[in-house]
Amino acid sequence: MVDTNTVTEMVAARRPPDLRRGMVGWLRANLFNTPLNGAVTIVTAVLLAMLLWPALQWAVIQADWLGNSREACSGEGACWVFISARFESIVYGFYPEAARWRVDLVFLLMAVLVAWLVIPRLPAKRWVGLFAMVAFPVIAFFLLVGGAFGLEHVPTGNWGGVMLTLTIATVGIVGSLPIGVVLALGRRSQMPLVRGFCVVFIEFWRGVPLITVLFMASVMLPLFVPTQVEFDKLLRALVGIMFFWSAYMAEVVRGGLQAVPSGQEEAAKAMGMGYWQRMGLIVLPQALKLVIPGIVNTFIALFKDTSLVLIIGLFDLLAIIRSGLTDSDWLGFATEGYVFAALVFWVFCFSMSRYSQHIERRLHTGHRN
Amino acid sequence: MNQANTARADSPMIEITGLNKWYGDFHVLRDIDLTVAQGERIVICGPSGSGKSTLIRCINHLEEHQEGRIVVNGLPMTRDVKRIEQIRRNVGMVFQHFNLFPHLSVLDNCCISQTWVQKKPRAEAERTAMEILERVQIADQARKYPGQLSGGQQQRVAIARALCMQPEVMLFDEPTSALDPEMIKEVLDVMVELAREGMTMLCVTHEMGFAKTVADRVIFMDQGQIIEQAPPETFFNHPRSERTQLFLSQILGH
Amino acid sequence: MLRSSSREQGPLWRDPTFRALLVQGILLLALGAFIVMVVSNTMANLEARGITTGFGFLQDRAGFSIPQTLIEYSGDSTYARTFLVGLLNTLLVSAMGIVAATLIGFAVGIARLSPNWLLARLATAYVEIFRNIPLLVQILFWYFAVLQALPSPRNSHSLFEAIFLNVRGVVLPDPQPLSGFAATPWALLVAVIATWGLVRFAKRRQARTGRPLPVFKLGALLLIGLPAVVFVATGMPLEWSIPELKGFNFQGGVTVLPELMALWLALSIYTASFIAEIVRSGIQSVPQGQVEAAKALSLPGGIILRKVVIPQAMRVIVPQLTSQHLNLIKNSSLATAIGYPDLVAVFAGTALNVTGQAIEIVAMTMAVYLLINLVVSLLMNLYNARTLLKER
């Protein structure tokens, strides 16, 4: 036992022993720290090489990039000429060439709005967001459909490709978010009839596959309206998609509403606010901010599922590529076609999921402080 | 008694020599030498980030050290899994946040190591568990789940759970820091009782009252090393290093 | 609401109770009006097209064939039979997908937490690639780019000259039970019951004496050994119909349609990427302190997993896993795109086009999915109630 007071001099900090440092140290710590791990590393590396190298050779090294007809394809690797030859229709569908500037303008406007909303430094997010949800759809509608302000009318049957995919995705989110908010509020209502209606509505759409909803929209909706009413095919699909996703949106928003402390609403009540003031000014802004990641994730799912319109005969990005594959001049390029479609969807979805993860991290740190 | 218990009465319970540990490039423990005799009660204090928790977590290999030697109850620490488990059988640990298993009842929390490590029959395990729960005065809650207990009650269960292994040493990692003030006493009372029974104890704590009444030796750590160690009277009344004086004035000052 | 006479009454339209009643009344009226409008429009439209409503058509002769039927079916069968065949095909691909997706998902999810840097990165790449590509693209890729690019039956890829892979699908040897084979499944059943008994016995023995039994090894031995012994003892009464190339196609064996293969692959791989994330976050949701406490009690690694980590992780994993399984069942409806004869393809597709009974058929199809959803949610609520952590 120590019975005197011992004091030690300060020891200076040292670097850790060499076995943990440098390239070799890193390899040892992360890949070869046990014999089993070493074996796993080697097997994984070999498998990866066996998979990646042929893929790389096919997609890049032996691929054909230049040309505009089938003759340009050497047959060794991928023939990306298939994509570049029909790039215009992949982007614009059957939109008349003379009017494509209108599509470009909408693309540009959309890109600016999205960039504004995503880049944190830019001001007036709320107003830009409002503009994107309300004014932008109206502007885009007149630009794309035409028939007013001297713009030539372009029927939706001519829409297609990336342009149609983005249209469906945008209408889907712009439509489903407000409906979702109303449904979420309704589900928390004190009025049994309102609550019951919202619960049934939400659970119904969440319980069935989107495909059956699209079938319903394309075969049943025309039956529901008077015979003389012409119901656009795209519009029918859009109505189905909006209702379907509003149910998912409602559940996301409900999660946000539950996360707002009840004290917030009580405080608003104490200030004499009415229901819509309490919701609109106090509860919803907080709830929606909390669930931005959930909303983005729902949007990713919605975006991926826009490809389902192929089944009811609309020509979105995927359907345009598929129809290109049945062109007798271009038989046998299925791999190139679907890999390209996968890549386009992947780039959109992956960047959105990264954004949502980023927001999530920012929200978490925001709460701690 | 445990078959892993190979200590001779004259050998120290814990012997640490030249211990160094790094987190990445950060040097958390620097040249630590520490010998703990059988039945000795040690309180370790120091500012946060001084490495005191890391030190006691090295003793049962919850943290791996890079340099130095740790011998517990005559068994040198190696990287061999069997050896590590052998040493852990002799060392009980109590955590700041209790870490009780929420899906098991209080009784099952106390029986789990007896069942799976000591391979005791259920009836015997339950008997031991109830005896020890009795000692920490919480036997009436044995059928409840941790989530149904208060913080102080949970920490007493955690102590009982560690004692059920019949360890030679008990490590306490800030056992009262997560508790509401009115619950601190019930936990400290149990610890004082344990000390009176002659258990070898290493406690990381800021409860200076506890240190004064129970400890044989108080150790002050800062920046990953032991700065000063002394019996409590000397430590509190005549601290020698400036850092210790500063620390004590901050913690006892108000 | 308080209605005490001492309280002063404001104007009626500002009374909360009255307002609630008013809002609900308006909702009810609007709903009613909507339904009346839809029904009358539909009636008029159906009449104009000469379609009679009702489920009588289910007894009519369907008149079309289906490429994969698990039960007896021919062109002479009724639409009710078509419905059943489609439903069974949906359930078949769903069951296959659920098993494969769960296995891959758990493997990838655990691999993401591996201390091996390369393996963990590879698993992350898997998740990030496959969950961000639409399922439909993946289905079409597997079907058109991979399986349709396979050689003709004459040039099949073969494995041990018993399994053949070609553009018409996978041809597998078909087991043909002979007399006496029935003993083997019975033996398996006995082994299952015996294993269950063994588990109970081992538990009780451990409680009594403290010594655990190697239940896993003994159980595996029993489950594999007993049927094997019975199988051999009865003289191996099983004949394999090995596929053989006759002319342009294979004779014998059993053929798995390329549509089924493509759908199964895509569903499993896609859903597995979501399950992997669920498994990872489920395991990570168990606080590090739990593992540390278990280690401090000197519990061995296997026991820590079995008794501390898995029970707590499962609480988080199971509900989300179930909802992924439901998603997979719903997503199997994408079969339509490649012509796998699932419920939506043969019933809401072919049968609807032939009969024009849109309302009945879409309603029946949706009802099937809703029913599956409802049953699974009820089971899930029971599970959640059972595993709820007891709190103050």
Coordinates of N, CA and C in Angstrom, one line a residue, chain A residues 82-201:
Chain A
F82 N -26.0 3.0 -79.9 CA -27.5 2.8 -79.8 C -28.1 3.9 -79.0
I83 N -27.5 4.4 -77.9 CA -28.0 5.5 -77.1 C -27.9 6.8 -77.8
S84 N -26.6 7.1 -78.3 CA -26.4 8.4 -78.9 C -27.3 8.6 -80.1
A85 N -27.5 7.5 -80.9 CA -28.3 7.7 -82.1 C -29.8 8.1 -81.8
R86 N -30.3 7.7 -80.6 CA -31.6 8.1 -80.3 C -31.7 8.9 -79.1
F87 N -30.7 9.7 -78.9 CA -30.6 10.5 -77.7 C -31.8 11.5 -77.6
E88 N -32.0 12.2 -78.8 CA -33.1 13.2 -78.8 C -34.4 12.6 -78.3
S89 N -34.8 11.4 -78.8 CA -36.1 10.9 -78.4 C -36.1 10.4 -77.0
I90 N -34.9 10.0 -76.5 CA -34.8 9.6 -75.1 C -35.1 10.8 -74.2
V91 N -34.7 12.0 -74.6 CA -34.9 13.2 -73.8 C -36.3 13.8 -74.0
Y92 N -36.7 13.9 -75.3 CA -38.0 14.7 -75.6 C -39.1 13.8 -76.0
G93 N -38.9 12.5 -76.2 CA -40.0 11.7 -76.7 C -40.4 12.0 -78.1
F94 N -41.7 12.3 -78.3 CA -42.1 12.6 -79.7 C -42.5 14.1 -79.8
Y95 N -41.9 14.9 -78.9 CA -42.3 16.3 -78.8 C -41.8 16.9 -80.1
P96 N -42.6 17.8 -80.8 CA -42.2 18.3 -82.1 C -40.9 19.1 -81.9
E97 N -40.0 18.9 -82.9 CA -38.7 19.5 -82.8 C -38.7 21.0 -82.7
A98 N -39.6 21.7 -83.4 CA -39.7 23.1 -83.4 C -40.0 23.7 -82.0
A99 N -40.7 22.8 -81.2 CA -41.1 23.4 -79.9 C -40.3 22.9 -78.7
R100 N -39.2 22.2 -79.0 CA -38.4 21.6 -77.9 C -37.7 22.7 -77.0
W101 N -37.6 23.9 -77.5 CA -37.0 25.0 -76.7 C -37.9 25.2 -75.5
R102 N -39.2 24.9 -75.6 CA -40.1 25.0 -74.5 C -39.8 24.0 -73.4
V103 N -39.5 22.8 -73.8 CA -39.1 21.8 -72.8 C -37.7 22.2 -72.1
D104 N -36.8 22.7 -73.0 CA -35.5 23.1 -72.4 C -35.7 24.2 -71.4
L105 N -36.6 25.1 -71.7 CA -36.9 26.2 -70.8 C -37.4 25.7 -69.4
V106 N -38.3 24.8 -69.5 CA -38.8 24.2 -68.3 C -37.7 23.5 -67.5
F107 N -36.9 22.7 -68.2 CA -35.8 22.0 -67.6 C -34.9 23.0 -66.8
L108 N -34.6 24.1 -67.5 CA -33.7 25.1 -67.0 C -34.3 25.7 -65.7
L109 N -35.6 26.1 -65.8 CA -36.3 26.7 -64.7 C -36.3 25.7 -63.5
M110 N -36.5 24.5 -63.8 CA -36.5 23.5 -62.7 C -35.2 23.3 -62.1
A111 N -34.1 23.3 -62.9 CA -32.8 23.2 -62.4 C -32.4 24.3 -61.5
V112 N -32.8 25.5 -61.9 CA -32.5 26.7 -61.1 C -33.3 26.6 -59.7
L113 N -34.5 26.2 -59.8 CA -35.3 26.1 -58.5 C -34.7 25.1 -57.6
V114 N -34.4 23.9 -58.2 CA -33.9 22.8 -57.3 C -32.5 23.3 -56.7
A115 N -31.7 23.9 -57.5 CA -30.4 24.3 -57.0 C -30.6 25.4 -55.9
W116 N -31.5 26.3 -56.1 CA -31.8 27.3 -55.1 C -32.2 26.7 -53.8
L117 N -33.1 25.7 -53.9 CA -33.6 25.0 -52.7 C -32.5 24.2 -52.0
V118 N -31.6 23.7 -52.8 CA -30.6 22.7 -52.2 C -29.4 23.4 -51.6
I119 N -29.0 24.5 -52.3 CA -27.8 25.2 -51.8 C -28.1 26.0 -50.5
P120 N -27.5 25.7 -49.4 CA -27.9 26.3 -48.2 C -27.8 27.8 -48.1
R121 N -26.8 28.4 -48.8 CA -26.5 29.8 -48.6 C -27.5 30.7 -49.2
L122 N -28.2 30.2 -50.2 CA -29.1 31.1 -50.9 C -30.3 31.5 -50.0
P123 N -30.8 32.7 -50.1 CA -31.8 33.2 -49.2 C -33.2 32.9 -49.7
A124 N -34.2 33.3 -48.9 CA -35.7 33.3 -49.3 C -36.1 31.9 -49.7
K125 N -35.7 30.8 -49.0 CA -36.0 29.5 -49.3 C -37.5 29.3 -49.3
R126 N -38.2 29.9 -48.3 CA -39.7 29.7 -48.2 C -40.4 30.2 -49.5
W127 N -40.0 31.4 -49.9 CA -40.7 31.9 -51.1 C -40.4 31.2 -52.4
V128 N -39.1 30.7 -52.5 CA -38.7 30.0 -53.7 C -39.5 28.6 -53.6
G129 N -39.6 28.0 -52.4 CA -40.3 26.8 -52.3 C -41.8 26.9 -52.7
L130 N -42.4 28.0 -52.2 CA -43.7 28.3 -52.6 C -43.9 28.5 -54.1
F131 N -42.9 29.2 -54.7 CA -42.9 29.4 -56.1 C -42.9 28.1 -56.8
A132 N -42.0 27.2 -56.4 CA -41.8 25.9 -57.0 C -43.0 25.1 -56.9
M133 N -43.8 25.2 -55.8 CA -44.9 24.3 -55.6 C -46.2 24.9 -56.3
V134 N -46.2 26.2 -56.5 CA -47.5 26.8 -57.0 C -47.3 27.4 -58.4
A135 N -46.4 28.3 -58.5 CA -46.2 29.1 -59.8 C -45.6 28.2 -60.9
F136 N -44.5 27.5 -60.5 CA -43.8 26.7 -61.4 C -44.7 25.7 -62.2
P137 N -45.5 24.9 -61.5 CA -46.4 24.0 -62.2 C -47.3 24.7 -63.3
V138 N -47.8 25.9 -62.9 CA -48.6 26.6 -63.9 C -47.8 27.0 -65.1
I139 N -46.6 27.6 -64.8 CA -45.8 28.0 -66.0 C -45.4 26.8 -66.8
A140 N -45.0 25.8 -66.2 CA -44.6 24.6 -66.9 C -45.8 24.0 -67.7
F141 N -47.0 24.1 -67.1 CA -48.2 23.5 -67.8 C -48.4 24.3 -69.1
F142 N -48.3 25.6 -69.1 CA -48.6 26.4 -70.3 C -47.5 26.2 -71.3
L143 N -46.3 26.1 -70.8 CA -45.1 25.9 -71.7 C -45.2 24.6 -72.4
L144 N -45.5 23.5 -71.7 CA -45.5 22.2 -72.2 C -46.7 21.9 -73.1
V145 N -47.9 22.2 -72.5 CA -49.1 21.9 -73.2 C -49.3 22.8 -74.4
G146 N -49.1 24.1 -74.1 CA -49.3 25.1 -75.2 C -50.8 25.4 -75.4
G147 N -51.1 25.9 -76.6 CA -52.5 26.2 -76.9 C -52.9 27.6 -76.3
A148 N -52.0 28.3 -75.7 CA -52.3 29.7 -75.3 C -51.1 30.5 -75.5
F149 N -51.2 31.8 -75.4 CA -50.1 32.8 -75.5 C -49.4 32.5 -76.9
G150 N -50.0 32.1 -77.9 CA -49.4 31.9 -79.2 C -48.5 30.7 -79.3
L151 N -48.6 29.8 -78.2 CA -47.8 28.6 -78.3 C -48.6 27.5 -78.9
E152 N -48.0 26.7 -79.8 CA -48.7 25.7 -80.5 C -49.0 24.6 -79.5
H153 N -50.2 24.0 -79.6 CA -50.7 22.9 -78.7 C -49.9 21.6 -79.0
V154 N -49.4 21.0 -77.9 CA -48.7 19.7 -78.1 C -49.5 18.7 -77.3
P155 N -50.2 17.8 -77.9 CA -51.0 16.8 -77.1 C -50.0 15.9 -76.3
T156 N -50.5 15.5 -75.1 CA -49.7 14.7 -74.2 C -49.2 13.4 -74.8
G157 N -50.0 12.9 -75.9 CA -49.5 11.7 -76.5 C -48.2 11.8 -77.1
N158 N -47.7 13.0 -77.4 CA -46.4 13.3 -78.0 C -45.3 13.4 -76.9
W159 N -45.7 13.4 -75.7 CA -44.7 13.6 -74.6 C -44.0 12.3 -74.4
G160 N -42.8 12.3 -74.0 CA -42.1 11.1 -73.7 C -40.7 11.3 -73.2
G161 N -40.0 10.2 -72.9 CA -38.6 10.2 -72.5 C -38.4 10.9 -71.1
V162 N -37.2 11.4 -71.0 CA -36.8 12.0 -69.7 C -37.9 13.1 -69.3
M163 N -38.3 13.8 -70.3 CA -39.2 14.9 -70.1 C -40.5 14.4 -69.4
L164 N -41.0 13.3 -69.9 CA -42.3 12.7 -69.3 C -42.0 12.2 -67.9
T165 N -40.8 11.5 -67.8 CA -40.5 11.0 -66.5 C -40.4 12.1 -65.4
L166 N -39.8 13.2 -65.8 CA -39.7 14.4 -64.9 C -41.1 15.0 -64.6
T167 N -41.9 15.1 -65.7 CA -43.2 15.6 -65.5 C -44.0 14.8 -64.5
I168 N -44.0 13.5 -64.7 CA -44.8 12.7 -63.8 C -44.3 12.8 -62.4
A169 N -42.9 12.8 -62.2 CA -42.3 12.9 -60.9 C -42.7 14.3 -60.3
T170 N -42.6 15.3 -61.0 CA -42.9 16.7 -60.5 C -44.4 16.8 -60.1
V171 N -45.3 16.4 -61.0 CA -46.7 16.5 -60.7 C -47.0 15.6 -59.5
G172 N -46.4 14.4 -59.4 CA -46.5 13.5 -58.3 C -46.2 14.1 -57.0
I173 N -45.1 14.8 -56.9 CA -44.7 15.4 -55.6 C -45.5 16.6 -55.3
V174 N -45.7 17.5 -56.3 CA -46.4 18.7 -56.1 C -47.9 18.4 -55.7
G175 N -48.4 17.3 -56.2 CA -49.8 17.0 -55.9 C -49.9 16.2 -54.6
S176 N -49.0 15.3 -54.4 CA -49.2 14.4 -53.3 C -48.8 15.0 -51.9
L177 N -47.9 16.0 -51.9 CA -47.5 16.6 -50.7 C -48.7 17.3 -50.0
P178 N -49.4 18.3 -50.7 CA -50.5 18.9 -50.0 C -51.6 18.0 -49.6
I179 N -51.9 17.0 -50.5 CA -53.0 16.1 -50.1 C -52.5 15.3 -48.9
G180 N -51.2 14.9 -48.9 CA -50.7 14.1 -47.8 C -50.8 14.9 -46.5
V181 N -50.5 16.2 -46.5 CA -50.6 17.0 -45.3 C -52.0 17.1 -44.8
V182 N -53.0 17.3 -45.7 CA -54.4 17.3 -45.3 C -54.8 16.0 -44.7
L183 N -54.4 14.9 -45.3 CA -54.7 13.6 -44.8 C -54.1 13.3 -43.4
A184 N -52.9 13.8 -43.3 CA -52.2 13.6 -42.0 C -52.9 14.4 -40.9
L185 N -53.3 15.6 -41.2 CA -54.0 16.4 -40.2 C -55.3 15.7 -39.9
G186 N -56.0 15.2 -41.0 CA -57.3 14.6 -40.8 C -57.2 13.3 -39.9
R187 N -56.1 12.6 -40.1 CA -55.9 11.4 -39.3 C -55.8 11.7 -37.8
R188 N -55.3 12.9 -37.5 CA -55.2 13.3 -36.1 C -56.4 14.1 -35.6
S189 N -57.4 14.2 -36.4 CA -58.5 15.0 -36.0 C -59.3 14.4 -34.9
Q190 N -60.1 15.3 -34.2 CA -60.9 14.8 -33.1 C -62.2 14.3 -33.6
M191 N -62.5 14.6 -34.9 CA -63.8 14.3 -35.4 C -63.8 12.8 -36.0
P192 N -64.6 11.9 -35.4 CA -64.5 10.5 -35.8 C -64.7 10.3 -37.3
L193 N -65.6 11.0 -37.9 CA -65.9 10.8 -39.3 C -64.7 11.2 -40.2
V194 N -64.1 12.3 -39.8 CA -63.0 12.8 -40.6 C -61.8 11.9 -40.4
R195 N -61.6 11.5 -39.2 CA -60.5 10.6 -38.9 C -60.7 9.3 -39.6
G196 N -61.9 8.7 -39.5 CA -62.1 7.4 -40.1 C -61.9 7.5 -41.6
F197 N -62.4 8.5 -42.2 CA -62.3 8.7 -43.7 C -60.8 8.7 -44.0
C198 N -60.0 9.4 -43.3 CA -58.6 9.6 -43.6 C -57.8 8.2 -43.4
V199 N -58.2 7.5 -42.3 CA -57.5 6.3 -42.1 C -57.8 5.3 -43.2
V200 N -59.1 5.2 -43.6 CA -59.5 4.2 -44.6 C -58.8 4.6 -45.9
F201 N -58.8 5.9 -46.3 CA -58.2 6.4 -47.5 C -56.7 6.0 -47.5

